[in-house]
Coordinates of C-alpha atoms in Angstrom, one line a residue:
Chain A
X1 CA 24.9 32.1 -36.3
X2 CA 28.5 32.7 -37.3
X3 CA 28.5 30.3 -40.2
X4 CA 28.5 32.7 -43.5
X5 CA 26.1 29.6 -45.9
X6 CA 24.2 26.9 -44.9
X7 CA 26.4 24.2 -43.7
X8 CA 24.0 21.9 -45.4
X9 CA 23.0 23.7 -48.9
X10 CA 24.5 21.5 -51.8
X11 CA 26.0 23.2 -55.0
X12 CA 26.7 21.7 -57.8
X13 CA 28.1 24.1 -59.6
X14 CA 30.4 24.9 -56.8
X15 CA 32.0 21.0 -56.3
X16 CA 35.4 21.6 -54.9
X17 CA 36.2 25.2 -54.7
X18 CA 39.6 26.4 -53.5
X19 CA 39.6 28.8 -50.6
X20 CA 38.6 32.1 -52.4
X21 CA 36.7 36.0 -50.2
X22 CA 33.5 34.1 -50.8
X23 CA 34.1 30.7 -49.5
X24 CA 37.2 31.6 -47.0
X25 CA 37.8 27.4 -46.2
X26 CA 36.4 27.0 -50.2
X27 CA 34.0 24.6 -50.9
X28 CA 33.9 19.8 -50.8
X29 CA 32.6 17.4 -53.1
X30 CA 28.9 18.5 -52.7
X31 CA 29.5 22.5 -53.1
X32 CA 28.8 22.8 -49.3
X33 CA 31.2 25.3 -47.7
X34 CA 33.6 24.1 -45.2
X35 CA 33.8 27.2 -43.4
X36 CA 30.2 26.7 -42.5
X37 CA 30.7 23.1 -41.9
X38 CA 33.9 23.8 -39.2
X39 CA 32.2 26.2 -37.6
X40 CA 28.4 24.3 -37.4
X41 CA 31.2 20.9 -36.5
X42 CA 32.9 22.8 -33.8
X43 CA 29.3 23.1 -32.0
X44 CA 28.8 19.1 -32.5
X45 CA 32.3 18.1 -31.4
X46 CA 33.2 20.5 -29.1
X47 CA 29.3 20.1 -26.8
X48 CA 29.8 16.5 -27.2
X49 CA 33.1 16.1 -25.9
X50 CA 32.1 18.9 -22.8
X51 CA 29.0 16.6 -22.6
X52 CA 30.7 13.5 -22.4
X53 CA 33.4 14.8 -20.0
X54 CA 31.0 15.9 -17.7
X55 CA 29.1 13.3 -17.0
X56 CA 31.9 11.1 -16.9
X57 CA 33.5 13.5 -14.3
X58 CA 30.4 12.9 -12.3
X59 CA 29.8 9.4 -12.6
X60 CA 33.6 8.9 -11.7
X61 CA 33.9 11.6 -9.0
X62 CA 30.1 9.5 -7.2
X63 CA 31.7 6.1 -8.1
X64 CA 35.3 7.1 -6.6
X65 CA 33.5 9.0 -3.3
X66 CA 31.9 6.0 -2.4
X67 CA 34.3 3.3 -2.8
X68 CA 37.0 5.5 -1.4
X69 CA 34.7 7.0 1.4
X70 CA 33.3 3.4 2.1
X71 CA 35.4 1.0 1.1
X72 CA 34.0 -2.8 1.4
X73 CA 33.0 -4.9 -1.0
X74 CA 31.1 -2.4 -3.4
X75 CA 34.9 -0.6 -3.5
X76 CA 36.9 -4.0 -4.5
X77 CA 34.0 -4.7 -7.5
X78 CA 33.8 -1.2 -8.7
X79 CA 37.6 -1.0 -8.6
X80 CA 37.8 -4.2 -10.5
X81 CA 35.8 -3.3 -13.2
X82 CA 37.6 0.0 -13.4
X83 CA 40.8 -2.3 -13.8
X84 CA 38.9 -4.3 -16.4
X85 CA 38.5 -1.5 -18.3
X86 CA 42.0 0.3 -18.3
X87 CA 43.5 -3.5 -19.6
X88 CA 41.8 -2.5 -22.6
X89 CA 43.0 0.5 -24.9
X90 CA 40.2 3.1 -24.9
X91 CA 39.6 3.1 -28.8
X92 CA 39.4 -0.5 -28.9
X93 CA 37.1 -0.9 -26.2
X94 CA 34.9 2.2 -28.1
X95 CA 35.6 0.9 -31.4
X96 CA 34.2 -1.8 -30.3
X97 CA 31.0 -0.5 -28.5
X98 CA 30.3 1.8 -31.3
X99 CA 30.5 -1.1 -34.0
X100 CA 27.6 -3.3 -31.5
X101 CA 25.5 0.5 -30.8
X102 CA 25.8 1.3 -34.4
X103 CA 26.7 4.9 -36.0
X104 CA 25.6 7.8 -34.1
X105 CA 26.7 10.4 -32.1
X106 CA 25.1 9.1 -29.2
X107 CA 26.6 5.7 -29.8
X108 CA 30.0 7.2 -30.0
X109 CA 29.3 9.1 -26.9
X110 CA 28.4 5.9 -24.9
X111 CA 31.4 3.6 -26.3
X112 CA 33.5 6.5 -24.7
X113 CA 32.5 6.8 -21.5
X114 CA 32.6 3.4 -20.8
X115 CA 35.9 3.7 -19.8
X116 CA 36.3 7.3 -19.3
X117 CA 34.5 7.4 -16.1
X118 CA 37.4 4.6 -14.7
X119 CA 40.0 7.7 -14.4
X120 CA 38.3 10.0 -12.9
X121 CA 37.0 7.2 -10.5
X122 CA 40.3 6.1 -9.8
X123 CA 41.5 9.5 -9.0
X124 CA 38.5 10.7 -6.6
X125 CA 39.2 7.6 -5.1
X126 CA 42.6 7.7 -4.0
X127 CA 41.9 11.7 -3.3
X128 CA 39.1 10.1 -0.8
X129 CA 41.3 7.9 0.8
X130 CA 43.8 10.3 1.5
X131 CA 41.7 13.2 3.1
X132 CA 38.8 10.4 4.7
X133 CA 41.4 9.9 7.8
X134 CA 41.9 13.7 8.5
X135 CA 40.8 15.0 12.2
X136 CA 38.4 17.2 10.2
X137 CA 36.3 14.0 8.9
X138 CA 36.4 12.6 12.2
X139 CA 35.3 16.1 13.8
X140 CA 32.6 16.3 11.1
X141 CA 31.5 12.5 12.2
X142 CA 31.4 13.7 15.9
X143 CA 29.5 16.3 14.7
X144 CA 26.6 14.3 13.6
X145 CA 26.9 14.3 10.0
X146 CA 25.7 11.4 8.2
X147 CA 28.2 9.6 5.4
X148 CA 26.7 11.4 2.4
X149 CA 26.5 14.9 3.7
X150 CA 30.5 14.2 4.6
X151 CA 31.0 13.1 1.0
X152 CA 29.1 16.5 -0.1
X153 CA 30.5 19.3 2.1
X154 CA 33.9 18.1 3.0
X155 CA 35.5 15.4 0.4
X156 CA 33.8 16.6 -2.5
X157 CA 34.9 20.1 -2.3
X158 CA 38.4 18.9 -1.2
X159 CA 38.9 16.4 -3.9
X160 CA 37.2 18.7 -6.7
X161 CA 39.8 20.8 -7.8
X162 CA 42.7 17.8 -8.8
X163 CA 39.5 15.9 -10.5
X164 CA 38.6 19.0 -12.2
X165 CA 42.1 19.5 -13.7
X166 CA 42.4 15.9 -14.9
X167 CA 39.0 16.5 -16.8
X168 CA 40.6 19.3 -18.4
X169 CA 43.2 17.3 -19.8
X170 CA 40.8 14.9 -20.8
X171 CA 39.3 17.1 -23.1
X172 CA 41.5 17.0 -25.7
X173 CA 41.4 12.9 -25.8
X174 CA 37.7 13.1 -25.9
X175 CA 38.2 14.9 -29.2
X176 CA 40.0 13.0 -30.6
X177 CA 37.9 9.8 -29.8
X178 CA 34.7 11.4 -31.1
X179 CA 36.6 12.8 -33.8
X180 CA 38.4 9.2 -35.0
X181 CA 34.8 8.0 -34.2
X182 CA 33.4 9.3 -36.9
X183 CA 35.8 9.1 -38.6
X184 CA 36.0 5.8 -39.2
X185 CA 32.2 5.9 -39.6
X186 CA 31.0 5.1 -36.0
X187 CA 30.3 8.3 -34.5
X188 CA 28.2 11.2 -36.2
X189 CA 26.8 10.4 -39.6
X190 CA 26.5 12.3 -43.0
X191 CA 25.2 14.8 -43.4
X192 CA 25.9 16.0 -39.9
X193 CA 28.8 18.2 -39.7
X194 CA 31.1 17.3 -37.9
X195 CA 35.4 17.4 -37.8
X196 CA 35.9 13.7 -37.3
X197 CA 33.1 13.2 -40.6
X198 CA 33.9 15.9 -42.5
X199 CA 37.7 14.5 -42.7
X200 CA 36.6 11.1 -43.4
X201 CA 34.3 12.4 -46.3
X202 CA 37.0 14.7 -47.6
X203 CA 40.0 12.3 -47.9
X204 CA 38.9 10.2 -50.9
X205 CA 39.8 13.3 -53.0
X206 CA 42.4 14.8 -50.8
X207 CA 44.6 15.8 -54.0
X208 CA 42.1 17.4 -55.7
X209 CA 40.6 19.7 -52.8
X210 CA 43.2 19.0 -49.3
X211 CA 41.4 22.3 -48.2
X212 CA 38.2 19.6 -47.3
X213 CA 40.4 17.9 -45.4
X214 CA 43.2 20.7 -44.0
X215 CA 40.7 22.8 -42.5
X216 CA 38.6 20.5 -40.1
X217 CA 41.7 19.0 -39.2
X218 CA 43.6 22.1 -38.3
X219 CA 40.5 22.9 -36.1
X220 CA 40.9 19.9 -34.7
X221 CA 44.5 19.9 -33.6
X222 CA 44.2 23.6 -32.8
X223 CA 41.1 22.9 -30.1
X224 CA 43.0 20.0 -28.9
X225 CA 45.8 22.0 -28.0
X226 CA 44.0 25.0 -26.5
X227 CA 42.5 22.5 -24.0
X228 CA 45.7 20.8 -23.2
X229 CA 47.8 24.2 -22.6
X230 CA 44.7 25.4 -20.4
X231 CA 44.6 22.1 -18.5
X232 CA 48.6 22.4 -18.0
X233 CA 48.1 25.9 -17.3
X234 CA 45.8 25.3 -14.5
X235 CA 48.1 22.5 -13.3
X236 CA 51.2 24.9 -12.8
X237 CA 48.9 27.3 -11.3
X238 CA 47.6 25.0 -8.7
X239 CA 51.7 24.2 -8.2
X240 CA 52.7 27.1 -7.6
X241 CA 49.8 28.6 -5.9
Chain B
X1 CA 28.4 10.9 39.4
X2 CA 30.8 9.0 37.0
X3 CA 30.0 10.5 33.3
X4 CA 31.7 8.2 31.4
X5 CA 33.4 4.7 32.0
X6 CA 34.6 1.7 30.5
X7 CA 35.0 -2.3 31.2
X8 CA 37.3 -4.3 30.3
X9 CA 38.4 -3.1 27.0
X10 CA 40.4 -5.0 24.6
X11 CA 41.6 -4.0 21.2
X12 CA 44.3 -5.8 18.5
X13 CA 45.0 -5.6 14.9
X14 CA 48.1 -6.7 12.9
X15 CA 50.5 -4.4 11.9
X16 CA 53.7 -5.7 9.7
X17 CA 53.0 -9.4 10.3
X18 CA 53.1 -8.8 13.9
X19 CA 50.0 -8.8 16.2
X20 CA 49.9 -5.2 18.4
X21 CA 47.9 -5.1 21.3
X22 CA 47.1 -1.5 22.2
X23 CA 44.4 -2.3 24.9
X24 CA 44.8 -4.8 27.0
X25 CA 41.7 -4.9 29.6
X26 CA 41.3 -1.1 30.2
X27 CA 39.1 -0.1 32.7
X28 CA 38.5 3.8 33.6
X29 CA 35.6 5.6 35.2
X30 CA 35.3 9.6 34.3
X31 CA 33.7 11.9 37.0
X32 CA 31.5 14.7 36.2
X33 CA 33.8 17.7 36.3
X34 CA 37.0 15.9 36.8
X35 CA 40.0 16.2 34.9
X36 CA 41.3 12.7 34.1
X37 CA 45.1 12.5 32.8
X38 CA 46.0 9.9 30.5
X39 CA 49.8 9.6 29.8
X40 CA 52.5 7.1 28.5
X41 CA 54.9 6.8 25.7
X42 CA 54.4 6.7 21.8
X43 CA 52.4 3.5 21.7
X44 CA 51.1 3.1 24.9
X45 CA 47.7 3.0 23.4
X46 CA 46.6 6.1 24.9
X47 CA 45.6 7.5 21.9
X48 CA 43.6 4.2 20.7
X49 CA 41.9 4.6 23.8
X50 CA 40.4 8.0 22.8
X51 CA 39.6 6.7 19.4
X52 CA 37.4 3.9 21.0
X53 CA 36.2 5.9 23.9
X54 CA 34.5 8.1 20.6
X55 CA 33.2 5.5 18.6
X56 CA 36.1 6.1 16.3
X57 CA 37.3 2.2 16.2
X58 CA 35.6 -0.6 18.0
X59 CA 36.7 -2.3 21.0
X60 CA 37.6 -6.0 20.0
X61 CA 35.6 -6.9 23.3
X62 CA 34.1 -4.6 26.7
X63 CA 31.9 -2.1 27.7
X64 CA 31.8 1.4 27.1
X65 CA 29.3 3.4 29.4
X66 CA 27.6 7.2 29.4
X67 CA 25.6 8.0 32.6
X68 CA 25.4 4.4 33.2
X69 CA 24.0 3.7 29.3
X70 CA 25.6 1.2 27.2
X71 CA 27.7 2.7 24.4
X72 CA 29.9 0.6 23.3
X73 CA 30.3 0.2 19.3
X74 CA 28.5 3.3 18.7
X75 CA 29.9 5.4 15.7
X76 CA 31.3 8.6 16.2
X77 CA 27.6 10.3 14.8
X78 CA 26.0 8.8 18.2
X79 CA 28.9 9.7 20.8
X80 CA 28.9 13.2 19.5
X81 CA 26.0 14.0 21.0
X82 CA 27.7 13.7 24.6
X83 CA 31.2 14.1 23.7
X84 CA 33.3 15.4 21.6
X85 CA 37.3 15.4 20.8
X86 CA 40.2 18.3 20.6
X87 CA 43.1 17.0 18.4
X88 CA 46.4 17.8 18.3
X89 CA 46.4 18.6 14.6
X90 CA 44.2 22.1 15.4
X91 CA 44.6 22.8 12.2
X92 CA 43.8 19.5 10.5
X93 CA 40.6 19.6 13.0
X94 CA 38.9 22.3 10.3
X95 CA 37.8 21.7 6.5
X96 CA 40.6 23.8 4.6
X97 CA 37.7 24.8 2.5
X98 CA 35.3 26.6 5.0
X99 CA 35.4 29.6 7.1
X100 CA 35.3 29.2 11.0
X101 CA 31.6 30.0 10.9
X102 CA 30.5 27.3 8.7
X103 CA 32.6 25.0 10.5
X104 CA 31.5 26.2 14.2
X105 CA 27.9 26.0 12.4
X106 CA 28.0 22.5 11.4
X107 CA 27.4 20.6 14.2
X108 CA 24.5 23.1 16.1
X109 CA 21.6 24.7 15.5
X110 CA 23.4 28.2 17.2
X111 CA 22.8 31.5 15.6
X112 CA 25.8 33.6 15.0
X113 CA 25.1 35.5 17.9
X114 CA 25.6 32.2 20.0
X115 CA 28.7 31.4 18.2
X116 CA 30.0 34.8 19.5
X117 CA 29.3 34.6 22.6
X118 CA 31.5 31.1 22.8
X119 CA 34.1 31.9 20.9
X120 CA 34.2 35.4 22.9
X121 CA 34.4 32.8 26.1
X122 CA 37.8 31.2 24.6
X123 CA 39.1 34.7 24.2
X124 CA 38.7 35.0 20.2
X125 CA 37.3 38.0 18.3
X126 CA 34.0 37.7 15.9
X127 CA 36.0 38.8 12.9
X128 CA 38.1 35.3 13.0
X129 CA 34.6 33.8 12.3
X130 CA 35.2 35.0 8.7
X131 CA 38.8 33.3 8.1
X132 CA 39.8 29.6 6.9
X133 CA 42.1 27.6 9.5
X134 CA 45.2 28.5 7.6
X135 CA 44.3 32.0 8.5
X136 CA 44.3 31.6 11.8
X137 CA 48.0 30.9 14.5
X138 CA 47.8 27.3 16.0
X139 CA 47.0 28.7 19.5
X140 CA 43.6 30.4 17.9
X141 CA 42.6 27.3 15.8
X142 CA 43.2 24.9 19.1
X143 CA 40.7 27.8 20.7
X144 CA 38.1 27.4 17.9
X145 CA 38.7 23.7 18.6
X146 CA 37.5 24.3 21.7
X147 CA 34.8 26.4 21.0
X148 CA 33.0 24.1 18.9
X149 CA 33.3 21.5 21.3
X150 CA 31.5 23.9 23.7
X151 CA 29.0 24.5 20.9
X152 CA 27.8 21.1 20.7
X153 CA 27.3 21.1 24.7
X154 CA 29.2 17.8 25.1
X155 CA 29.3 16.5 29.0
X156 CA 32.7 15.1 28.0
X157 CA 36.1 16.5 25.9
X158 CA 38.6 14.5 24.7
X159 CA 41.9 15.9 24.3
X160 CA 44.6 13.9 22.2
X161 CA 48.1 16.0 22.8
X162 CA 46.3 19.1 22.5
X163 CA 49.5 21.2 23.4
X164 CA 52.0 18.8 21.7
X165 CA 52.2 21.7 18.1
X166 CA 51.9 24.8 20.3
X167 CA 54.9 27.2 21.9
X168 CA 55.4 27.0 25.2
X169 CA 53.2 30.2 25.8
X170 CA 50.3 29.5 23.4
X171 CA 50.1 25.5 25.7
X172 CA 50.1 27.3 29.1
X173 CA 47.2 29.8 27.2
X174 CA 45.4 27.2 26.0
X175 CA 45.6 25.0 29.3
X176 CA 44.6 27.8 31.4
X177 CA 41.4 27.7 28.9
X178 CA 41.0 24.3 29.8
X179 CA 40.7 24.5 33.2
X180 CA 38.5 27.8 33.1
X181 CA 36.2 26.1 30.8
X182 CA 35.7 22.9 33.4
X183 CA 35.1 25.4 35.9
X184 CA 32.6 27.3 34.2
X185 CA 30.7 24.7 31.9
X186 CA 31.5 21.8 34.6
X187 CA 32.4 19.2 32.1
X188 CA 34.7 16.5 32.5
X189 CA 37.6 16.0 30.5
X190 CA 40.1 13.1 29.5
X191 CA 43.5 14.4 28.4
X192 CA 46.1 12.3 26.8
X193 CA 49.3 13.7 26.4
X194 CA 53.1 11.8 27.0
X195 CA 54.1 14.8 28.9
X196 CA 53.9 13.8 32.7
X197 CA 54.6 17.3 34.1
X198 CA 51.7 18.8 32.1
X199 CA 49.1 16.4 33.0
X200 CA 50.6 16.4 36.8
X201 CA 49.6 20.0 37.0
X202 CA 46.1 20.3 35.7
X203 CA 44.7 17.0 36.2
X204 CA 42.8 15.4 39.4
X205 CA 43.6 11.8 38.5
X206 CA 46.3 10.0 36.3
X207 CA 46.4 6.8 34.5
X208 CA 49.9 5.7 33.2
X209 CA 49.6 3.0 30.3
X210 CA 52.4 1.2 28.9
X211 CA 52.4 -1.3 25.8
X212 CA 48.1 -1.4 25.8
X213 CA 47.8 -1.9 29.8
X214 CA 47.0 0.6 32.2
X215 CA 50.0 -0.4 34.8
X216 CA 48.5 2.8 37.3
X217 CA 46.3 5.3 38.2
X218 CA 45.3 7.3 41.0
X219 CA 45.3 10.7 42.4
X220 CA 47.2 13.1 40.7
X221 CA 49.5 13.9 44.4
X222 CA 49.7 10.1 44.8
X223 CA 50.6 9.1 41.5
X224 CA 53.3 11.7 41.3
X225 CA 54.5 11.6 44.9
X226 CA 54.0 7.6 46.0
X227 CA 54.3 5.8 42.4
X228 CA 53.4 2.3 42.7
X229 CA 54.8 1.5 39.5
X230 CA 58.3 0.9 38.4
X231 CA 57.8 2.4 35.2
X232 CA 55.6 5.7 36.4
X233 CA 59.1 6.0 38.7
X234 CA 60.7 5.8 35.4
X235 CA 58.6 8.3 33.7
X236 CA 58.9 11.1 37.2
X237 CA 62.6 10.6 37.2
X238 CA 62.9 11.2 33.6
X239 CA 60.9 14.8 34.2
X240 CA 63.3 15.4 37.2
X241 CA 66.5 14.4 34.9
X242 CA 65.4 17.1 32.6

């Protein structure tokens, strides 16, 4: 809706315009205007990486509940499989996913949360464990209430908010994983716009038009630092509060 | 009528390569109305008994009974249907997160109308209903402790050093609120607590533990007055030093 052209119109008579009033970002090696493609890429990366945070943060925040709430022998092979996957850099272990799923954002998306689900796991976890002894679990036992409604009305809302925070943070990693994605080629595919993408495309004639390249980048490193002050912002408030 | 009793109750774990025994064949019967004092030092086992006695942990071996019915090893979500606990941590006793009434609410079908009246009954005002724990002094969350353990019309409280984090006013309050709520409600009530003079004054029968083993118990006058036990002499004279 914001986008002034159609992300996806080819020009040829406009190949690699410099920024100018009509094309603000100017124009890549097909005539498309960047503008258009940064703003139309934003929607791609930024709902993906919301998308992908979110149901890692709920997957993690179950998986964590349970084997923090339960313990046993589901918490020692969850755990270790949530070790398995932190032994492994999370690029390489998505790298590697991607390459088997093949291009795609939804291949990209999956070869992410593989691991991402681990911290937030790992977190609700140890957040479980420290509030699952308090008199007010106990009270809530004596109370009647069954293990599950325990996890939903006490620990969950108890555990959300530090969970919630490190998801925040996460944002900005989940970027830049989608992002270097596809930008190696393994996430979203031409002619999808897309930041990660449209950098890729743009660098083989970086010295002729950098503004290709300069652009999606910026709005990458700019996003990525909204969402990191916001999540250190929340931090300090919960600090201090 | 004994409400609640146990036989024989035994209970170890290992704790820093060394093998603690907090029970060590505990036997107690509870009478219907009857105030039952359970004191001793810091790891006596006094307060392990009160975790097993609810289902909490499991006795390694013996018998927990409820009017005669065979309890033993049944989780907290079981016992609370005939008893329920007051902890010393009133605070730590309510969700952060929730109000008094959704708290109160949790564990009985009472309207809010109920849950005035009872908390009326502990001396509190309906417009605490509305405030989280840390909203409330220690003395008033103890009282909602209470409350809700009234709520849930348990024949049986279990007090674990209810006074132990509350001025001297706020424990003689709260005590008082004990004994009125025996007297009107007619339930029966174990209270731990390591201070002798307390219990001596509010209970009908003590039982002294030391190192996991009850080493007495009796009468409240002739625990306190004819002690049979060297270290119950110990624990009078100490009260009388001070």
């Amino acid at each position: 809706m914001l986008a002034p052209n159609d992300p996806y119109a080819t020009n040829s008579s406009l190949i690699r315009q410099a920024p100018s009033a009509a094309y603000l970002f100017g124009t890549d090696n097909l005539g498309r205007c960047v503008l258009s493609r940064v703003l139309v890429g934003a929607r791609t990366t930024i709902a993906s990486t919301f998308f992908l945070v979110a149901v890692s943060f709920l997957i993690g925040i179950i998986i964590g509940m349970l084997c923090g709430f339960y313990g046993g022998i589901v918490d020692d092979i969850l755990m270790r499989v949530a070790d398995l996957m932190l032994a492994f850099p999370q690029m390489v272990v998505a790298i590697a996913v991607a390459g088997i799923l093949g291009g795609g954002l939804g291949g990209a998306m999956i070869a992410l949360g593989i691991t991402m689900w681990t911290s937030f796991a790992r977190l609700a976890r140890s957040h479980t464990l420290s509030i699952k002894n308090e008199p007010y679990i106990t009270a809530a036992r004596l109370q009647g209430k069954s293990g599950l409604q325990i996890m939903m009305t006490h620990i969950m809302p108890n555990i959300l908010e530090p969970v919630l925070i490190n998801a925040l943070t996460q944002i900005g990693t989940t970027m830049i994983g989608i992002s270097g994605l596809s930008f190696l080629g393994l996430g979203v595919v031409a002619p999808q716009a897309e930041w990660g993408s449209m950098i890729s495309e743009a660098r083989a004639y970086i010295q002729i038009a950098p503004w290709a390249v300069l652009f999606p980048a910026a709005a990458t490193v700019i996003t990525i630092v909204v969402f990191n002050y916001l999540g250190d912002a929340v931090m300090e408030y919960r600090k201090a509060e | 009528m004994i409400v609640l009793s146990g036989r024989d109750l035994n209970k170890e774990y290992i704790s820093r390569d060394r093998k603690v025994r907090p029970l060590q064949h505990v036997d107690f019967d509870l009478h219907q109305g009857e105030i039952l004092g359970i004191v001793g030092e810091s790891g006596s086992g006094k307060s392990t008994l009160l975790k097993v006695i609810s289902g909490i942990e499991k006795p390694d071996s013996g018998m927990l009974y409820h009017l005669d019915k065979e309890y033993t090893g049944s989780k907290p979500e079981k016992t609370g249907k005939f008893l329920q606990m007051i902890f010393q941590d009133a605070y730590g006793s309510f969700d952060p997160k929730m109000n008094m009434e959704k708290s109160l609410k949790e564990g009985t079908a009472s309207d809010r109308n109920e849950i005035v009246r009872v908390i009326g009954e502990v001396g509190l005002s309906e417009d605490l209903l509305d405030r989280r724990p840390r909203h409330l002094s220690g003395g008033q969350c103890q009282r909602m402790s209470i409350a809700r353990a009234l709520l849930s019309h348990a024949d049986v409280l279990l007090c674990d050093e209810i006074t132990s984090a509350l001025d001297v006013t706020t424990q003689a309050q709260v005590i008082k609120l004990l004994m009125e709520i025996r007297d009107m409600e007619n339930v029966s009530i174990i209270l731990v607590s390591h201070d002798l003079a307390l219990v001596s004054m509010i209970c009908d029968r003590i039982m002294v533990m030391k190192d996991g083993v009850v080493v007495e118990e009796g009468k409240t006058e002739d625990v306190i007055n004819k002690p049979s036990d060297e270290y119950t002499r110990k624990l009078l004279n100490s009260i009388i030093a001070v």
